[in-house]
Coordinates of C-alpha atoms in Angstrom, one line a residue:
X1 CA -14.2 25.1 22.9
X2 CA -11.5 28.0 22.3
X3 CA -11.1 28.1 25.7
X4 CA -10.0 25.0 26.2
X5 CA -8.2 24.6 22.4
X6 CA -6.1 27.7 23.7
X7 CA -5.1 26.2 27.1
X8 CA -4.2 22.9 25.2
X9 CA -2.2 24.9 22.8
X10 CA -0.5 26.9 25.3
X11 CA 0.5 23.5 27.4
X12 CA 1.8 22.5 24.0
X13 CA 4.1 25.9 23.7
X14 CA 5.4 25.4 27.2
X15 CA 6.6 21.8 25.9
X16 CA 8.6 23.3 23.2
X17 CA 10.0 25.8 25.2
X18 CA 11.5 23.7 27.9
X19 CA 13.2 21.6 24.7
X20 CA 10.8 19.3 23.6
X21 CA 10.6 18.2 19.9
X22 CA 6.8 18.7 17.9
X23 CA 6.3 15.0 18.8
X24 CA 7.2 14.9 22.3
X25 CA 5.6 17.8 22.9
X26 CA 2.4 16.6 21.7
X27 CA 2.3 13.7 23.6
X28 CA 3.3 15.3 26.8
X29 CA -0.5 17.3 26.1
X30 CA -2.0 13.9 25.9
X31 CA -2.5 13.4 30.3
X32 CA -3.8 17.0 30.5
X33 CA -6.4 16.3 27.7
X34 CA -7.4 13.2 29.1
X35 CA -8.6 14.5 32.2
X36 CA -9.5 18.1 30.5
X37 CA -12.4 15.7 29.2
X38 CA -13.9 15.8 32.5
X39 CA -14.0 19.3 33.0
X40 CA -15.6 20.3 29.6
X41 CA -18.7 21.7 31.2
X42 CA -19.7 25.2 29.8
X43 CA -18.5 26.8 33.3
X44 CA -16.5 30.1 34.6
X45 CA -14.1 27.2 35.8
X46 CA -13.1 27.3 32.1
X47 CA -11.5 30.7 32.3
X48 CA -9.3 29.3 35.1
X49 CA -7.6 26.6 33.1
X50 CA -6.6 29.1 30.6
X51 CA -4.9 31.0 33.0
X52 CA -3.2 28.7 34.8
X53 CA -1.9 27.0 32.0
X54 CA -0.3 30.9 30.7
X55 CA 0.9 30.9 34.3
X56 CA 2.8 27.6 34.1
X57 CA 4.3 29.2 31.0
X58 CA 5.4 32.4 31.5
X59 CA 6.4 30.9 35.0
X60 CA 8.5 28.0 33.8
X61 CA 9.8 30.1 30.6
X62 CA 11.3 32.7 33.6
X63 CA 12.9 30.3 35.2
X64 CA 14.2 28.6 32.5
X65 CA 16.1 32.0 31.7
X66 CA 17.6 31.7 35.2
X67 CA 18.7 29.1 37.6
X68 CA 17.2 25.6 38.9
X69 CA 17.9 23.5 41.6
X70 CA 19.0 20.2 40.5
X71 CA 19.7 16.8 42.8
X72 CA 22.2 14.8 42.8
X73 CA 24.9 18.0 41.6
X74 CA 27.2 19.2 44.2
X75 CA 26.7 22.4 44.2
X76 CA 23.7 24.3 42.6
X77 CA 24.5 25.0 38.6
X78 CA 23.3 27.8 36.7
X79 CA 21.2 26.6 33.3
X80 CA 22.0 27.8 29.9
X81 CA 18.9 29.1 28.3
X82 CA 18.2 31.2 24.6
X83 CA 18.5 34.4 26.0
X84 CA 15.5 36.9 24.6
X85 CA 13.0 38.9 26.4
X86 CA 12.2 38.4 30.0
X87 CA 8.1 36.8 30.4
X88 CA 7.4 37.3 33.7
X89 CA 6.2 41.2 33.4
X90 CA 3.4 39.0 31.3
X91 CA 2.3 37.9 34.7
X92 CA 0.8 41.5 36.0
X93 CA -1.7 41.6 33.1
X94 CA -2.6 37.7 33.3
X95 CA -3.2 38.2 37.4
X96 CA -5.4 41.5 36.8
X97 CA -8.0 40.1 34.6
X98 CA -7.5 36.7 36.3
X99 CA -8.7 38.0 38.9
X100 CA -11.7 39.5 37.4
X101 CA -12.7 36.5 35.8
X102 CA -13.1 33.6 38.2
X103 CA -12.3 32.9 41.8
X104 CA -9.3 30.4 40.7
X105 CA -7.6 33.3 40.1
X106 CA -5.6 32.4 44.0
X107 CA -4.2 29.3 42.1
X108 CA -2.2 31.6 40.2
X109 CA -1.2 33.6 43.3
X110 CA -0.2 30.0 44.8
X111 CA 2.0 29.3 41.9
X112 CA 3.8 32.9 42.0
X113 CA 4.7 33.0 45.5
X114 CA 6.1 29.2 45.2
X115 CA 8.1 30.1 42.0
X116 CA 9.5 33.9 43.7
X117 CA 10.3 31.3 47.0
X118 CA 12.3 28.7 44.6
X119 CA 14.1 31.5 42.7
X120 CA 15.2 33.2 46.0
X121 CA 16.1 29.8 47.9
X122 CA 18.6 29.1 45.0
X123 CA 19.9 32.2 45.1
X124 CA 20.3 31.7 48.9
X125 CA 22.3 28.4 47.9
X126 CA 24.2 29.3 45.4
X127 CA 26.3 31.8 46.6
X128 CA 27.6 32.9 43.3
X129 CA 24.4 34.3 41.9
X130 CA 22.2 37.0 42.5
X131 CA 18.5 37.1 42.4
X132 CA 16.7 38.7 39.9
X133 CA 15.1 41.5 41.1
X134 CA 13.1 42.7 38.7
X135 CA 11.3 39.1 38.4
X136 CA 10.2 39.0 42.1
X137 CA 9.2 42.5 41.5
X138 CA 6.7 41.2 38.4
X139 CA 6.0 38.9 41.0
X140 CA 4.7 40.8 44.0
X141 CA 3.8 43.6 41.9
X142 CA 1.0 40.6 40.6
X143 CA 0.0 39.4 43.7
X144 CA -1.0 42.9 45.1
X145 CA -2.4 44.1 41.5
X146 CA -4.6 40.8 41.9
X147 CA -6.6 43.0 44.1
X148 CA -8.3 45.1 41.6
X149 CA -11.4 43.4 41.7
X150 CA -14.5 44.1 42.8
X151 CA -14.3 42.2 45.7
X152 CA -10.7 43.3 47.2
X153 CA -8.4 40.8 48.5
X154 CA -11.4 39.5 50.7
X155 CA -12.1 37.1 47.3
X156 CA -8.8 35.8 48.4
X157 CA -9.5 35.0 51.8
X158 CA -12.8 33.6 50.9
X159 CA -11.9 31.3 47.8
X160 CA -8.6 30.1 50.3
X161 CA -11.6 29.3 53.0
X162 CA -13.7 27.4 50.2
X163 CA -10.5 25.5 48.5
X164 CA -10.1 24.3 52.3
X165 CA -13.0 22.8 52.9
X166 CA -13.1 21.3 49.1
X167 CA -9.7 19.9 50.0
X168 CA -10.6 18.3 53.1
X169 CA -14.0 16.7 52.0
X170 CA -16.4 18.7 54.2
X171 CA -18.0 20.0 51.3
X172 CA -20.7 18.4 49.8
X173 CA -21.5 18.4 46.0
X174 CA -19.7 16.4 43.8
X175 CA -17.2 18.1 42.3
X176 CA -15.5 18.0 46.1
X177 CA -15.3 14.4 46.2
X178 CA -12.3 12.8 45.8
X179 CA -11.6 11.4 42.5
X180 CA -12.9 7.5 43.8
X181 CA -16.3 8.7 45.5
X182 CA -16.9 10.7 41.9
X183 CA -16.4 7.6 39.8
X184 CA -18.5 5.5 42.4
X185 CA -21.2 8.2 42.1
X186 CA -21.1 9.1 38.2
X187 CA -19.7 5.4 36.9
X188 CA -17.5 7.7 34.3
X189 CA -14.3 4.6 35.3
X190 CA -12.4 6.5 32.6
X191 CA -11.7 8.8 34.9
X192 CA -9.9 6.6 36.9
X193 CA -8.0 5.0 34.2
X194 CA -6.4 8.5 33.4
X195 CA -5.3 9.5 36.5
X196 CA -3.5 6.1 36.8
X197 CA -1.9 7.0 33.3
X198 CA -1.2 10.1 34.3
X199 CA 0.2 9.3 37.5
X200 CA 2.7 6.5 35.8
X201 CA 3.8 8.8 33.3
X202 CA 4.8 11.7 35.5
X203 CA 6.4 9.3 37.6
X204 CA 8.5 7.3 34.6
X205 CA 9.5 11.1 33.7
X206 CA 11.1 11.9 36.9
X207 CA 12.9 8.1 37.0
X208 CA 14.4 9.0 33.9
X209 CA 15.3 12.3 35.1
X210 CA 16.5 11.0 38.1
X211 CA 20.2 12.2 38.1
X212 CA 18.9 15.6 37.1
X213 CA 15.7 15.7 39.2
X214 CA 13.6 19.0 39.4
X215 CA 12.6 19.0 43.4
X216 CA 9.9 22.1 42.6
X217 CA 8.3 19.8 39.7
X218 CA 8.3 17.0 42.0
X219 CA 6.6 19.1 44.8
X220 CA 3.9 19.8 42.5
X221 CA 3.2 16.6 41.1
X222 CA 3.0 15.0 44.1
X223 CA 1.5 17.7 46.1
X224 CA -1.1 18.1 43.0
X225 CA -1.8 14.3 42.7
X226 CA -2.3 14.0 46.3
X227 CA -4.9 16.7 46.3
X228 CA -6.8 15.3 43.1
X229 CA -7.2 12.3 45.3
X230 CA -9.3 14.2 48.0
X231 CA -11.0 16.8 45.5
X232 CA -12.3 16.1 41.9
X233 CA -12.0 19.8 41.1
X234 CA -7.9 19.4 42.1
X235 CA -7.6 17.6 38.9
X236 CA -8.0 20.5 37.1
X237 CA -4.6 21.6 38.3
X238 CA -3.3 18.3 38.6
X239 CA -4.0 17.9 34.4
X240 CA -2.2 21.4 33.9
X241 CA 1.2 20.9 36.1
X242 CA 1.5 17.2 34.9
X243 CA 1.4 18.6 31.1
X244 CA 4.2 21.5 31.9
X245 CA 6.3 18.4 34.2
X246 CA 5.9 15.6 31.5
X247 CA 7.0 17.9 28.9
X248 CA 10.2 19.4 30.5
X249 CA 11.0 15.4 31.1
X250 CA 10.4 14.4 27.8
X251 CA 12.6 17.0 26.4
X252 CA 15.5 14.5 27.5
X253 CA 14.7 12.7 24.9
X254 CA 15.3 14.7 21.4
X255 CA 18.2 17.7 21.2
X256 CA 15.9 20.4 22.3
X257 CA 14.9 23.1 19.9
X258 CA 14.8 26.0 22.0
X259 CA 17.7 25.1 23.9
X260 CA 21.6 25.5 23.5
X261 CA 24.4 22.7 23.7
X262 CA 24.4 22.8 27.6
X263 CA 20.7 21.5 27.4
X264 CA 19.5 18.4 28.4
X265 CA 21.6 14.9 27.8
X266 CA 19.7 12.7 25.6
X267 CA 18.6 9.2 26.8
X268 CA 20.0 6.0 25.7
X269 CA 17.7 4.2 23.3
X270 CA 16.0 1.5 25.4
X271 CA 14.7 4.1 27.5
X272 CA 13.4 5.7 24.6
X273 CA 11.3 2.7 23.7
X274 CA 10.1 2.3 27.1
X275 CA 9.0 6.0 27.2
X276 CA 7.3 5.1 23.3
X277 CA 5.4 2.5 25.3
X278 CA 4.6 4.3 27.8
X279 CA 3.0 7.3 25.8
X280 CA 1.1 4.0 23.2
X281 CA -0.4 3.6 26.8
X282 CA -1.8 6.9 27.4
X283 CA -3.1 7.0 23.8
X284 CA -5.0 3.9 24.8
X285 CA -6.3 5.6 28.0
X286 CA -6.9 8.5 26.4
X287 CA -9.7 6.9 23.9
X288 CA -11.6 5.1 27.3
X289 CA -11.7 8.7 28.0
X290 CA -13.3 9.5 24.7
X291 CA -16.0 6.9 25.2
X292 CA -17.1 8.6 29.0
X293 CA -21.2 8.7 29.1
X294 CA -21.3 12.7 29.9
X295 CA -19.5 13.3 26.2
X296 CA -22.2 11.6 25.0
X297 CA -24.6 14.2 26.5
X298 CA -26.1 17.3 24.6
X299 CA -24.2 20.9 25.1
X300 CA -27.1 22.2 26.8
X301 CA -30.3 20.1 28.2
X302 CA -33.2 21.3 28.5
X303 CA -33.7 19.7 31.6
X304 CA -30.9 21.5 33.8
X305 CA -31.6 25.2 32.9
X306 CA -34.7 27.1 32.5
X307 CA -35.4 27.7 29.1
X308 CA -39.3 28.0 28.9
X309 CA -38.8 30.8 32.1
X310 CA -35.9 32.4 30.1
X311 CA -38.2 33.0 27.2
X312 CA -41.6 33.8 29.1
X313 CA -39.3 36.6 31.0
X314 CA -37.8 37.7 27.7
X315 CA -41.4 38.2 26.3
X316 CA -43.5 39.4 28.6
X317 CA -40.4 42.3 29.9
X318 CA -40.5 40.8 33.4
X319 CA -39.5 43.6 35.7
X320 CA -35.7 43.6 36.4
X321 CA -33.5 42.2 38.4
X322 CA -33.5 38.7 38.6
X323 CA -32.9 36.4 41.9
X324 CA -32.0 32.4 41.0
X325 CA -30.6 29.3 41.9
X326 CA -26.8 29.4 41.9
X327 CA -26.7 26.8 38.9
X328 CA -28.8 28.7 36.5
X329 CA -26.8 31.9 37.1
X330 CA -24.0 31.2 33.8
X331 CA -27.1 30.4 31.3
X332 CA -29.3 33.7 32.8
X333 CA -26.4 35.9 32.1
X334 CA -25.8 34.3 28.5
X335 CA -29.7 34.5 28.1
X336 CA -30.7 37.7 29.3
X337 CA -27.8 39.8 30.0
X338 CA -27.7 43.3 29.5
X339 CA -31.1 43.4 30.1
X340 CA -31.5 41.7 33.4
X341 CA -29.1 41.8 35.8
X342 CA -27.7 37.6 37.5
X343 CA -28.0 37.4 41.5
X344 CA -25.0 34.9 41.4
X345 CA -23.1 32.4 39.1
X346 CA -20.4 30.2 39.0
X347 CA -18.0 32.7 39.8
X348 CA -19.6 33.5 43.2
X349 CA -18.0 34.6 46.2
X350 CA -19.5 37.2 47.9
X351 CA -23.0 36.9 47.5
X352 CA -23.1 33.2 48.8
X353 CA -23.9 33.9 52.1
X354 CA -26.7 36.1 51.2
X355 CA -27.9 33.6 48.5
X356 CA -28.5 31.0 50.7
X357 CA -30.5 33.0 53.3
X358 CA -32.8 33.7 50.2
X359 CA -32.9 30.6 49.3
X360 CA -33.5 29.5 52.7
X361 CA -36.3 32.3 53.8
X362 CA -34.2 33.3 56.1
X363 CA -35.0 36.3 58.6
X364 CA -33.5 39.0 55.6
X365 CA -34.9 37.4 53.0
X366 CA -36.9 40.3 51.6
X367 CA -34.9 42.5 53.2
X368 CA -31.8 40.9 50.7
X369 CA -34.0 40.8 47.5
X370 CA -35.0 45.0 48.4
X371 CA -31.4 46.0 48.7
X372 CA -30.4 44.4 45.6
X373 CA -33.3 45.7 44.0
X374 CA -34.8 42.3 42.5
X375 CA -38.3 42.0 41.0
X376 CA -38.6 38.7 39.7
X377 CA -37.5 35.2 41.1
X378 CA -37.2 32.2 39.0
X379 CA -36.7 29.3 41.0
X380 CA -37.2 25.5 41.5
X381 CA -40.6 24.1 42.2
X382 CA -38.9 21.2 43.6
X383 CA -35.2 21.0 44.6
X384 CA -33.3 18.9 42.1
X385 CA -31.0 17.3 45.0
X386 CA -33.3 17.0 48.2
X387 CA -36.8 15.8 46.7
X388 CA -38.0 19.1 48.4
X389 CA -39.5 22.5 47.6
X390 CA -37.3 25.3 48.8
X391 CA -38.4 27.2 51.5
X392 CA -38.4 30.5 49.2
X393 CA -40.9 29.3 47.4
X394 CA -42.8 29.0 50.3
X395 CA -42.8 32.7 51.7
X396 CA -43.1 34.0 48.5
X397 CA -46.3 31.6 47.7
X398 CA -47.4 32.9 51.0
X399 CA -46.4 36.9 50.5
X400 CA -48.9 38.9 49.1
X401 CA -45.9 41.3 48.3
X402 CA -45.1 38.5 45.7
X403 CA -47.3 36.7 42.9
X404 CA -46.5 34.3 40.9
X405 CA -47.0 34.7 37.0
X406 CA -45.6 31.7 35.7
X407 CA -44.7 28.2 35.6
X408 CA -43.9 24.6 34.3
X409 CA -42.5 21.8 36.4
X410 CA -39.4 22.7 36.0
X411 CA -39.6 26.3 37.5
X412 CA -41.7 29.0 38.9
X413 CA -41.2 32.7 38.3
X414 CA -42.9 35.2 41.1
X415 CA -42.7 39.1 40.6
X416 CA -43.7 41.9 42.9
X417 CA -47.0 42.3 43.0
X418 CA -47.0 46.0 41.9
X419 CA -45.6 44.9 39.0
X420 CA -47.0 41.7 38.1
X421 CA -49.0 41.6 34.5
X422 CA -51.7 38.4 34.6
X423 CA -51.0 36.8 37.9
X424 CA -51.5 33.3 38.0
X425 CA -54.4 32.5 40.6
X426 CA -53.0 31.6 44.4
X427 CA -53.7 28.6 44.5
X428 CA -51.7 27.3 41.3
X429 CA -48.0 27.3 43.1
X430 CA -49.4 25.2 45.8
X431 CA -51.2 22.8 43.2
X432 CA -48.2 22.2 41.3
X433 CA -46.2 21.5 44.5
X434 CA -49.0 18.9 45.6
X435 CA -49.2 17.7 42.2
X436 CA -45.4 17.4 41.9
X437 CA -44.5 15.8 45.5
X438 CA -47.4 13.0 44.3
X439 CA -45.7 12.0 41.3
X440 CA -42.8 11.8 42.9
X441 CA -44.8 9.5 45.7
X442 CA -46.7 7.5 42.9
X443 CA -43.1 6.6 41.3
X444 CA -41.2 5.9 44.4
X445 CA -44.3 4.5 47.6
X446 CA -41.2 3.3 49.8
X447 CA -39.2 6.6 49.7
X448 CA -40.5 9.1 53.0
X449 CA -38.8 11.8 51.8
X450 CA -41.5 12.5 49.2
X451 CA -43.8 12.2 51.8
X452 CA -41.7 14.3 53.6
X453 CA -41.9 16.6 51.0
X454 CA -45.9 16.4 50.3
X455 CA -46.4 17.1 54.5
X456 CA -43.7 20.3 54.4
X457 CA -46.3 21.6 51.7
X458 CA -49.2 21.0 53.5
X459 CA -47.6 22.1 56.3
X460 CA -46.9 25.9 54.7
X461 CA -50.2 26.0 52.8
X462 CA -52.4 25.9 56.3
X463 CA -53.4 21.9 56.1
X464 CA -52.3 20.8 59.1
X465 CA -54.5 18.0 59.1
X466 CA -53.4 16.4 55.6
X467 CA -50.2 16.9 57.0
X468 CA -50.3 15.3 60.1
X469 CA -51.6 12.1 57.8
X470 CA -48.5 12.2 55.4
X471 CA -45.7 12.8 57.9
X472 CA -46.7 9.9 59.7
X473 CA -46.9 7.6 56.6
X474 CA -43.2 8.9 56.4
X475 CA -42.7 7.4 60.2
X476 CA -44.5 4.5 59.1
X477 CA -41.7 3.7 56.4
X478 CA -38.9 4.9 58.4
X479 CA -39.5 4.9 61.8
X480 CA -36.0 6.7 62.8
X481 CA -37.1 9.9 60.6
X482 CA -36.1 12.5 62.6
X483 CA -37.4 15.3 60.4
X484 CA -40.9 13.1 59.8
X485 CA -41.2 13.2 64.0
X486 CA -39.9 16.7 63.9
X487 CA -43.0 18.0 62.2
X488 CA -45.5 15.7 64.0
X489 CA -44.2 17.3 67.3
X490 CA -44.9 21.2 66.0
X491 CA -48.4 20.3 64.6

C-alpha cells in the first residue's frame, strides 16, 4: 500500500511540475490508478512501479529545464522553464538501488538512454544550442552504476531475453498474455474498459495538443500501448507513461503553476468541456475497475502459500536452507527470513535455470541443492497448473538421502536424512499422492490427465502393473494422448 500511495503520489508531482493545476493534475492520475488496480498483488513487481514513476519524473522535470522538440514549429524552440536545481543527478542513486531491488530495473535504463537520445537529437537540430553535458553524464554514469548488483550487467542481458519473449507471447503464464487473452482467462472485463479509457484520453490529449505535439510522448504512448496489447505485465508501464503524457496535456488547460508566461497556451472553453467529459468518463471506468472480482479477494489466502509448512518449519528449527517453488519464494522470505535463507522469488534471474532443473529432477539436481547448501524442501504435492506431481518429489520420495517429515495437501517438506527429527514413514508421500490424484479422478472421471497423473505415481513408486491399468483408462478417454501412449510404450 505505500508502495503504490508513493508511486501515485509521485505521478501526481510530475503533473504539477509540467503545469498542471491540483485538479488537473488529479485527474490526469486517474488512467494510471485504474489499471494500477490490476497489479495490486503483494509482489517485487511493486518496487518497479515506484521507480519508474521517480524516473518519469526526474526525467521529464530535466527536460523540462531544457529543450523539446515540438511539431508543427519551424525550427526547434527552446522552452522556458522555473529555473532551480538540476534533477537528473537523482537518477544515479534511483538506478543503484533500482537495480538491487527488482529486475525491472532495465525499464529505467530504457527510459534513460531514450531521454539522453532525444536531448542530443535536438541539440543536433537546433543548431543554436548546446547539449547539456553534465545531464548525459548523470545519464551514462546511471546506466553503468546499474551494474552494482549482484548479478553484474548479465541481469541486463537476461531480463532483456525474458521481456522478449513476454513481449512476443512465447511465454506462458498469464501475466504474458496480451491484455484480451487475460480478460478471456480471468473475466476481470474492467480491465478492458480502462485500457479503452485510457487509450481515448491519451489520445484526446495529444489532439488537443496537436499544434504543439510532443513526438517523444507520442513514441511512448503508442509504443507502450501497443505492447500492453501483446503483454499484460506492459501495462504496468503503459499506466505510468500515460499518467506523466496526460498530465503534461492537461496542463494546457489552466495557467500552469510551475511554469512562466512562455508556458503553455490555454484552450478555448469548448474544448475544455469536452476534456470535463472526457475525464466524468474515466471516473465512470474507473469505479468498473473498483468492482473487479480479485479486489474482492483476501490479502493473503491460505490456499496460495504454505502457511501450515511455514509454521511446522518455524517450530520444529528445520535445518537451513530452504529450496521452493518460485511463487512461494516472496511469502518464505517475509515468513522466515533471517533465519532461513529463499532459493528464489519474484525477483529471480539467475537462479531460474537452476530452479527448474530442481524442480524437474534433472541430472544436477542434488548436485544443485549440495552447492547451495539446502536442507529442507517444501514443495507441491501436486502441481497447482498441470494436475501433476513434480518430478522432485519423486526422487526425493525415492532418495534415501532425503525423508520426508511433514505434510498436508497443500505441501510436503523433505529434509536430509541426517538431519531429519521424526520422519514420517515411506510410504506416507506416496499415499497422499495416490490419495490426491483420486480425488482429483473422483471429481473430474472424463479428465485423463488425472489419470495421467495417478499412472506417473505408480509409475515412480515400482507399480508398474496399476499403472499400466490407469494409463490406459487415460487412452481410453483420449485416444490421441501422446503422453498416456508414451508411458504404455516404456512399461
Amino acid at each position: 500500500a505505500l508502495l503504490f500511495t508513493s508511486a501515485v503520489a509521485v505521478l501526481w508531482l510530475g503533473a504539477r511540475r509540467q503545469g498542471a493545476s491540483n485538479t488537473f493534475a488529479f485527474l490526469s492520475i486517474v488512467p494510471a490508478v485504474m489499471i494500477f488496480s490490476f497489479y495490486d498483488e503483494a509482489r517485487p513487481q511493486t518496487f518497479s512501479i515506484l521507480f519508474t514513476a521517480l524516473t518519469f519524473l526526474v526525467l521529464e522535470s530535466s527536460r523540462r529545464q531544457g529543450q523539446r522538440l515540438r511539431m508543427g514549429d519551424h525550427q526547434p524552440q527552446p522552452q522556458p522553464e522555473k529555473q532551480g536545481r538540476p534533477w537528473f543527478p537523482a537518477l544515479i542513486p534511483i538506478m543503484i538501488v533500482w537495480a538491487n531491488m527488482h529486475p525491472g530495473f532495465v525499464i529505467g535504463l530504457g527510459l534513460v538512454t531514450l531521454y539522453a537520445a532525444e536531448h542530443l537529437c535536438v541539440t543536433i537540430l537546433n543548431k543554436e544550442s548546446r547539449p547539456n553535458a553534465f545531464f548525459l553524464i548523470a545519464c551514462l554514469a546511471s546506466i553503468l552504476l546499474a551494474g552494482l548488483n549482484p548479478n553484474g550487467f548479465e541481469a541486463v542481458l537476461r531480463t532483456l531475453s525474458m521481456l522478449k519473449q513476454s513481449a512476443f507471447g512465447t511465454v506462458t503464464i498469464h501475466e504474458h498474455l496480451g491484455v484480451s487473452q487475460f480478460v478471456q482467462r480471468t473475466g476481470e472485463t474492467a480491465l478492458m474498459v480502462s485500457f479503452i479509457f485510457v487509450a481515448c484520453a491519451g489520445l484526446a490529449g495529444f489532439v488537443l495538443k496537436r499544434r504543439s505535439l510532443d513526438l517523444l510522448h507520442l513514441f511512448m504512448f503508442l509504443s507502450l500501448g501497443a505492447l500492453s496489447l501483446v503483454s499484460f505485465r506492459a501495462g504496468l508501464f503503459f499506466a505510468i507513461a500515460s499518467a506523466h503524457i496526460i498530465g503534461y496535456n492537461l496542463s494546457g488547460l489552466n495557467a500552469p503553476p510551475f511554469m512562466g508566461k512562455g508556458g503553455p497556451r490555454g484552450i478555448p472553453g469548448s474544448r475544455r468541456m469536452a476534456v470535463t467529459a472526457a475525464i466524468f468518463l474515466l471516473g465512470i471506468a474507473a469505479g468498473l475497475a473498483g468492482t473487479r472480482s480479485i479486489a474482492a479477494r483476501g490479502i493473503m489466502s491460505p490456499g496460495i502459500f504454505p502457511d501450515k509448512a511455514a509454521a511446522y518449519i518455524e517450530d520444529s528449527n528445520a535445518p537451513a536452507n530452504l529450496y521452493h517453488p518460485y511463487e512461494w519464494g516472496g511469502y518464505l522470505i517475509w515468513r522466515l527470513y533471517p533465519g532461513y535463507k529463499a532459493f528464489i522469488d519474484g525477483r529471480a534471474i539467475m537462479p531460474i535455470q537452476e530452479h527448474f532443473e530442481v524442480q524437474n529432477a534433472g541430472p544436477r539436481w542434488s548436485e544443485i541443492l549440495m552447492d547451495r547448501d539446502v536442507s529442507t524442501v517444501l514443495f507441491w504435492p501436486m502441481l497447482p497448473y498441470k494436475k501433476r506431481a513434480p518430478p522432485i518429489v519423486f526422487a526425493l520420495a525415492g532418495d534415501p538421502g532425503w525423508r520426508a517429515v511433514y505434510w498436508d495437501t497443500r505441501s510436503l517438506v523433505f529434509v536430509r536424512s541426517g538431519k531429519a527429527v521424526r520422519p514420517l514413514r515411506q510410504s506416507t508421500v506416496w499415499e497422499l499422492l495416490q490419495s490426491l490424484a483420486m480425488q482429483g479422478i473422483a471429481n473430474h472421471p472424463t479428465d485423463p490427465e488425472y489419470y495421467i497423473a495417478l499412472g506417473e505415481i505408480y509409475a515412480n513408486r515400482g507399480l508398474p502393473g496399476q499403472a499400466r491399468e490407469v494409463f490406459r483408462k487415460a487412452l481410453s478417454l483420449d485416444p490421441g494422448n501422446r503422453e498416456a501412449a508414451h508411458w504404455l510404450r516404456l512399461l
